[in-house]
PDB file of C-alpha atoms in Angstrom:
ATOM      1  CA  MET D   1      83.377 141.279  19.311  1.00  0.00           C
ATOM      2  CA  ARG D   2      81.639 138.937  21.683  1.00  0.00           C
ATOM      3  CA  GLY D   3      78.090 138.514  20.442  1.00  0.00           C
ATOM      4  CA  LEU D   4      74.826 137.059  21.673  1.00  0.00           C
ATOM      5  CA  VAL D   5      72.196 136.045  19.111  1.00  0.00           C
ATOM      6  CA  VAL D   6      68.705 135.720  20.594  1.00  0.00           C
ATOM      7  CA  VAL D   7      66.218 133.834  18.392  1.00  0.00           C
ATOM      8  CA  ALA D   8      62.461 133.745  18.939  1.00  0.00           C
ATOM      9  CA  HIS D   9      60.418 131.477  16.675  1.00  0.00           C
ATOM     10  CA  PRO D  10      58.513 128.306  17.640  1.00  0.00           C
ATOM     11  CA  ARG D  11      59.416 126.342  14.491  1.00  0.00           C
ATOM     12  CA  ALA D  12      62.981 125.120  14.039  1.00  0.00           C
ATOM     13  CA  GLU D  13      62.469 124.910  10.264  1.00  0.00           C
ATOM     14  CA  SER D  14      61.162 128.495   9.972  1.00  0.00           C
ATOM     15  CA  TYR D  15      62.611 131.204   7.774  1.00  0.00           C
ATOM     16  CA  THR D  16      63.368 133.164  10.957  1.00  0.00           C
ATOM     17  CA  ARG D  17      65.499 130.302  12.207  1.00  0.00           C
ATOM     18  CA  ALA D  18      67.278 130.144   8.827  1.00  0.00           C
ATOM     19  CA  LEU D  19      68.025 133.871   9.111  1.00  0.00           C
ATOM     20  CA  ALA D  20      69.493 133.329  12.575  1.00  0.00           C
ATOM     21  CA  ASP D  21      71.736 130.583  11.203  1.00  0.00           C
ATOM     22  CA  ARG D  22      72.929 132.882   8.402  1.00  0.00           C
ATOM     23  CA  ALA D  23      73.603 135.667  10.896  1.00  0.00           C
ATOM     24  CA  VAL D  24      75.670 133.324  13.063  1.00  0.00           C
ATOM     25  CA  CYS D  25      77.605 132.094  10.006  1.00  0.00           C
ATOM     26  CA  GLY D  26      78.448 135.672   9.041  1.00  0.00           C
ATOM     27  CA  LEU D  27      79.536 136.594  12.560  1.00  0.00           C
ATOM     28  CA  LEU D  28      81.722 133.511  12.938  1.00  0.00           C
ATOM     29  CA  ALA D  29      83.292 134.062   9.521  1.00  0.00           C
ATOM     30  CA  ALA D  30      84.189 137.606  10.606  1.00  0.00           C
ATOM     31  CA  GLY D  31      85.968 136.212  13.666  1.00  0.00           C
ATOM     32  CA  HIS D  32      83.433 137.225  16.301  1.00  0.00           C
ATOM     33  CA  GLU D  33      82.693 135.024  19.311  1.00  0.00           C
ATOM     34  CA  VAL D  34      79.050 133.989  19.203  1.00  0.00           C
ATOM     35  CA  GLU D  35      76.625 132.492  21.694  1.00  0.00           C
ATOM     36  CA  GLN D  36      73.125 131.702  20.498  1.00  0.00           C
ATOM     37  CA  LEU D  37      69.960 131.468  22.576  1.00  0.00           C
ATOM     38  CA  ASP D  38      67.005 129.788  20.874  1.00  0.00           C
ATOM     39  CA  LEU D  39      64.267 130.808  23.299  1.00  0.00           C
ATOM     40  CA  TYR D  40      61.692 128.289  22.090  1.00  0.00           C
ATOM     41  CA  GLY D  41      64.300 125.535  21.825  1.00  0.00           C
ATOM     42  CA  LEU D  42      65.273 126.259  25.426  1.00  0.00           C
ATOM     43  CA  ASP D  43      61.590 126.289  26.458  1.00  0.00           C
ATOM     44  CA  PHE D  44      62.159 129.693  28.042  1.00  0.00           C
ATOM     45  CA  GLN D  45      59.260 130.729  30.256  1.00  0.00           C
ATOM     46  CA  ALA D  46      58.149 134.227  29.256  1.00  0.00           C
ATOM     47  CA  ALA D  47      55.938 135.081  32.214  1.00  0.00           C
ATOM     48  CA  MET D  48      57.491 136.589  35.309  1.00  0.00           C
ATOM     49  CA  SER D  49      56.302 134.679  38.361  1.00  0.00           C
ATOM     50  CA  PRO D  50      54.777 136.425  41.391  1.00  0.00           C
ATOM     51  CA  GLU D  51      57.938 135.527  43.335  1.00  0.00           C
ATOM     52  CA  GLU D  52      60.116 137.134  40.654  1.00  0.00           C
ATOM     53  CA  TRP D  53      57.965 140.253  40.696  1.00  0.00           C
ATOM     54  CA  ARG D  54      58.408 140.541  44.462  1.00  0.00           C
ATOM     55  CA  ALA D  55      62.172 140.025  44.085  1.00  0.00           C
ATOM     56  CA  TYR D  56      62.446 142.512  41.200  1.00  0.00           C
ATOM     57  CA  GLU D  57      63.309 145.506  43.356  1.00  0.00           C
ATOM     58  CA  GLY D  58      65.345 143.574  45.891  1.00  0.00           C
ATOM     59  CA  ASP D  59      69.038 142.760  46.085  1.00  0.00           C
ATOM     60  CA  GLU D  60      68.557 139.446  44.226  1.00  0.00           C
ATOM     61  CA  PRO D  61      66.035 140.098  41.423  1.00  0.00           C
ATOM     62  CA  ILE D  62      66.811 136.877  39.549  1.00  0.00           C
ATOM     63  CA  LEU D  63      65.532 133.651  41.093  1.00  0.00           C
ATOM     64  CA  ASP D  64      65.650 131.235  38.134  1.00  0.00           C
ATOM     65  CA  PRO D  65      69.094 129.711  37.357  1.00  0.00           C
ATOM     66  CA  ILE D  66      68.326 129.716  33.606  1.00  0.00           C
ATOM     67  CA  VAL D  67      67.536 133.424  33.704  1.00  0.00           C
ATOM     68  CA  ALA D  68      70.716 134.006  35.730  1.00  0.00           C
ATOM     69  CA  ALA D  69      72.778 132.224  33.061  1.00  0.00           C
ATOM     70  CA  HIS D  70      71.211 134.374  30.337  1.00  0.00           C
ATOM     71  CA  ALA D  71      71.925 137.512  32.378  1.00  0.00           C
ATOM     72  CA  ARG D  72      75.589 136.526  32.687  1.00  0.00           C
ATOM     73  CA  SER D  73      75.697 136.040  28.907  1.00  0.00           C
ATOM     74  CA  VAL D  74      74.250 139.515  28.307  1.00  0.00           C
ATOM     75  CA  GLN D  75      76.740 141.086  30.700  1.00  0.00           C
ATOM     76  CA  ARG D  76      79.694 139.577  28.780  1.00  0.00           C
ATOM     77  CA  VAL D  77      78.858 140.774  25.275  1.00  0.00           C
ATOM     78  CA  GLU D  78      79.519 143.761  23.059  1.00  0.00           C
ATOM     79  CA  LEU D  79      76.979 142.810  20.395  1.00  0.00           C
ATOM     80  CA  LEU D  80      73.311 141.880  20.813  1.00  0.00           C
ATOM     81  CA  VAL D  81      71.476 140.401  17.807  1.00  0.00           C
ATOM     82  CA  PHE D  82      67.742 139.699  17.923  1.00  0.00           C
ATOM     83  CA  VAL D  83      66.096 137.539  15.250  1.00  0.00           C
ATOM     84  CA  TYR D  84      62.322 137.205  15.399  1.00  0.00           C
ATOM     85  CA  PRO D  85      59.049 137.536  13.475  1.00  0.00           C
ATOM     86  CA  THR D  86      57.016 140.667  14.091  1.00  0.00           C
ATOM     87  CA  TRP D  87      53.590 139.659  15.368  1.00  0.00           C
ATOM     88  CA  TRP D  88      50.828 142.147  16.212  1.00  0.00           C
ATOM     89  CA  SER D  89      53.259 144.994  15.445  1.00  0.00           C
ATOM     90  CA  GLY D  90      55.661 143.869  18.140  1.00  0.00           C
ATOM     91  CA  LEU D  91      57.917 141.292  19.696  1.00  0.00           C
ATOM     92  CA  PRO D  92      56.785 137.697  20.209  1.00  0.00           C
ATOM     93  CA  ALA D  93      55.693 137.231  23.827  1.00  0.00           C
ATOM     94  CA  ILE D  94      58.628 134.924  24.554  1.00  0.00           C
ATOM     95  CA  LEU D  95      61.126 137.634  23.554  1.00  0.00           C
ATOM     96  CA  LYS D  96      59.295 140.376  25.446  1.00  0.00           C
ATOM     97  CA  GLY D  97      59.256 138.088  28.493  1.00  0.00           C
ATOM     98  CA  TRP D  98      62.968 137.379  28.048  1.00  0.00           C
ATOM     99  CA  LEU D  99      63.724 141.107  28.130  1.00  0.00           C
ATOM    100  CA  GLU D 100      61.576 141.564  31.243  1.00  0.00           C
ATOM    101  CA  ARG D 101      63.001 138.585  33.152  1.00  0.00           C
ATOM    102  CA  VAL D 102      66.675 138.901  32.126  1.00  0.00           C
ATOM    103  CA  LEU D 103      67.277 142.661  31.903  1.00  0.00           C
ATOM    104  CA  VAL D 104      66.326 143.358  35.504  1.00  0.00           C
ATOM    105  CA  PRO D 105      67.906 145.984  37.785  1.00  0.00           C
ATOM    106  CA  GLY D 106      71.632 145.317  38.008  1.00  0.00           C
ATOM    107  CA  VAL D 107      71.697 143.650  34.595  1.00  0.00           C
ATOM    108  CA  GLY D 108      69.875 145.842  32.086  1.00  0.00           C
ATOM    109  CA  PHE D 109      69.970 149.045  34.116  1.00  0.00           C
ATOM    110  CA  ARG D 110      70.794 150.490  37.513  1.00  0.00           C
ATOM    111  CA  ILE D 111      68.880 152.852  39.756  1.00  0.00           C
ATOM    112  CA  ASP D 112      70.960 155.755  41.060  1.00  0.00           C
ATOM    113  CA  GLU D 113      70.568 155.607  44.857  1.00  0.00           C
ATOM    114  CA  GLN D 114      70.701 159.369  45.280  1.00  0.00           C
ATOM    115  CA  THR D 115      68.487 160.527  42.415  1.00  0.00           C
ATOM    116  CA  GLY D 116      66.341 157.424  41.840  1.00  0.00           C
ATOM    117  CA  LYS D 117      66.981 157.788  38.108  1.00  0.00           C
ATOM    118  CA  VAL D 118      67.615 154.886  35.754  1.00  0.00           C
ATOM    119  CA  GLN D 119      71.239 154.547  34.638  1.00  0.00           C
ATOM    120  CA  PRO D 120      72.611 152.298  31.843  1.00  0.00           C
ATOM    121  CA  ALA D 121      74.130 148.975  32.929  1.00  0.00           C
ATOM    122  CA  LEU D 122      74.910 147.480  29.496  1.00  0.00           C
ATOM    123  CA  THR D 123      77.736 149.893  28.806  1.00  0.00           C
ATOM    124  CA  ASP D 124      79.910 147.253  27.106  1.00  0.00           C
ATOM    125  CA  VAL D 125      77.317 146.747  24.357  1.00  0.00           C
ATOM    126  CA  ARG D 126      78.654 148.482  21.253  1.00  0.00           C
ATOM    127  CA  MET D 127      75.913 147.431  18.836  1.00  0.00           C
ATOM    128  CA  ILE D 128      72.331 146.172  18.774  1.00  0.00           C
ATOM    129  CA  VAL D 129      71.142 144.437  15.608  1.00  0.00           C
ATOM    130  CA  GLY D 130      67.549 143.533  14.823  1.00  0.00           C
ATOM    131  CA  ILE D 131      66.548 141.065  12.115  1.00  0.00           C
ATOM    132  CA  SER D 132      62.813 140.645  11.707  1.00  0.00           C
ATOM    133  CA  THR D 133      60.257 139.313   9.287  1.00  0.00           C
ATOM    134  CA  TYR D 134      56.947 141.040   8.634  1.00  0.00           C
ATOM    135  CA  ASP D 135      53.829 139.853   6.846  1.00  0.00           C
ATOM    136  CA  SER D 136      52.967 143.501   6.155  1.00  0.00           C
ATOM    137  CA  SER D 137      54.574 145.922   3.713  1.00  0.00           C
ATOM    138  CA  ARG D 138      57.221 148.393   4.881  1.00  0.00           C
ATOM    139  CA  SER D 139      54.715 151.287   4.675  1.00  0.00           C
ATOM    140  CA  ARG D 140      52.094 149.446   6.730  1.00  0.00           C
ATOM    141  CA  VAL D 141      54.712 148.517   9.335  1.00  0.00           C
ATOM    142  CA  ALA D 142      55.764 152.174   9.539  1.00  0.00           C
ATOM    143  CA  ALA D 143      52.133 153.195  10.024  1.00  0.00           C
ATOM    144  CA  THR D 144      51.841 150.912  13.073  1.00  0.00           C
ATOM    145  CA  ASN D 145      55.110 152.211  14.613  1.00  0.00           C
ATOM    146  CA  ASP D 146      57.064 148.916  14.429  1.00  0.00           C
ATOM    147  CA  ASN D 147      56.948 148.528  18.192  1.00  0.00           C
ATOM    148  CA  GLY D 148      59.444 145.668  18.388  1.00  0.00           C
ATOM    149  CA  ARG D 149      62.036 147.698  16.539  1.00  0.00           C
ATOM    150  CA  ARG D 150      61.374 150.698  18.793  1.00  0.00           C
ATOM    151  CA  THR D 151      61.750 148.534  21.906  1.00  0.00           C
ATOM    152  CA  LEU D 152      65.153 147.246  20.817  1.00  0.00           C
ATOM    153  CA  THR D 153      66.668 150.245  19.069  1.00  0.00           C
ATOM    154  CA  ARG D 154      65.364 152.907  21.429  1.00  0.00           C
ATOM    155  CA  ALA D 155      64.365 151.528  24.841  1.00  0.00           C
ATOM    156  CA  LEU D 156      67.087 148.870  25.044  1.00  0.00           C
ATOM    157  CA  ARG D 157      69.667 151.202  23.543  1.00  0.00           C
ATOM    158  CA  MET D 158      69.017 153.693  26.357  1.00  0.00           C
ATOM    159  CA  ASN D 159      70.420 151.064  28.750  1.00  0.00           C
ATOM    160  CA  CYS D 160      73.640 150.735  26.760  1.00  0.00           C
ATOM    161  CA  GLY D 161      76.632 152.980  26.207  1.00  0.00           C
ATOM    162  CA  ALA D 162      76.189 156.464  24.755  1.00  0.00           C
ATOM    163  CA  ARG D 163      77.928 155.351  21.554  1.00  0.00           C
ATOM    164  CA  THR D 164      75.994 152.124  21.057  1.00  0.00           C
ATOM    165  CA  ARG D 165      74.963 151.825  17.420  1.00  0.00           C
ATOM    166  CA  THR D 166      71.913 150.055  16.017  1.00  0.00           C
ATOM    167  CA  ARG D 167      71.262 148.258  12.740  1.00  0.00           C
ATOM    168  CA  TRP D 168      67.952 146.962  11.436  1.00  0.00           C
ATOM    169  CA  TYR D 169      67.212 144.375   8.745  1.00  0.00           C
ATOM    170  CA  GLY D 170      63.579 143.765   7.860  1.00  0.00           C
ATOM    171  CA  MET D 171      62.076 141.276   5.423  1.00  0.00           C
ATOM    172  CA  TYR D 172      58.728 142.865   4.589  1.00  0.00           C
ATOM    173  CA  SER D 173      55.682 141.244   2.927  1.00  0.00           C
ATOM    174  CA  LEU D 174      57.078 137.810   3.750  1.00  0.00           C
ATOM    175  CA  GLY D 175      53.867 135.948   2.883  1.00  0.00           C
ATOM    176  CA  THR D 176      53.901 137.183  -0.711  1.00  0.00           C
ATOM    177  CA  SER D 177      57.679 137.157  -1.212  1.00  0.00           C
ATOM    178  CA  THR D 178      59.355 134.856  -3.712  1.00  0.00           C
ATOM    179  CA  GLU D 179      61.971 132.251  -2.951  1.00  0.00           C
ATOM    180  CA  VAL D 180      64.535 134.448  -4.694  1.00  0.00           C
ATOM    181  CA  GLU D 181      63.605 137.461  -2.539  1.00  0.00           C
ATOM    182  CA  ARG D 182      63.909 135.400   0.630  1.00  0.00           C
ATOM    183  CA  ALA D 183      67.265 133.990  -0.476  1.00  0.00           C
ATOM    184  CA  ASP D 184      68.521 137.487  -1.323  1.00  0.00           C
ATOM    185  CA  PHE D 185      67.491 138.817   2.069  1.00  0.00           C
ATOM    186  CA  ALA D 186      69.179 135.902   3.869  1.00  0.00           C
ATOM    187  CA  ALA D 187      72.368 136.604   1.905  1.00  0.00           C
ATOM    188  CA  THR D 188      72.121 140.291   2.855  1.00  0.00           C
ATOM    189  CA  VAL D 189      71.869 139.341   6.530  1.00  0.00           C
ATOM    190  CA  GLU D 190      74.902 137.070   6.371  1.00  0.00           C
ATOM    191  CA  ARG D 191      76.936 139.661   4.474  1.00  0.00           C
ATOM    192  CA  ALA D 192      75.951 142.404   6.934  1.00  0.00           C
ATOM    193  CA  MET D 193      77.075 140.286   9.891  1.00  0.00           C
ATOM    194  CA  LEU D 194      80.322 139.480   8.116  1.00  0.00           C
ATOM    195  CA  GLU D 195      80.999 143.207   7.709  1.00  0.00           C
ATOM    196  CA  LEU D 196      80.222 144.217  11.327  1.00  0.00           C
ATOM    197  CA  ARG D 197      83.113 145.882  13.100  1.00  0.00           C
TER     198      ARG D 197
END
């Protein structure tokens, strides 16, 4: 499969970044084609500009050449992998902004001209994978609805093919985890990516 790994953490030496590297290693070892976008490393601007907002419903909703390049990457892939820390029960702002600026009409979805209803545009995407770290326990995350996970595995999935599958890998209670637990989770991530078909 052709895959795109989107990473959202401000520190290059973070555990999140290490998980992204392990995911890429597993995917490459399995023979998948992989492109990686490190949103902080690329200094991606999360906020949609007023000009972009005005263009959003027009024929050319993407004005920024960097955003256009990311949109072309998304349109080429069958696998989307998101690696990020869960903050405030959701996605980091840079990743939420990436979704809003890149997955515009014509890229992430289409509007049916006759009915005005939203139609999927990412029909080549066969799988969405989320890999996230949490400072909270699994039960506490569940109690707050895990909004980032819901955004990716429900809202984003609705813009993909009817048979698009999702997988989720969460490292819970990160702040109190041991080095062995973190190493085990990283190995699980790499192994899971190696086994993706």
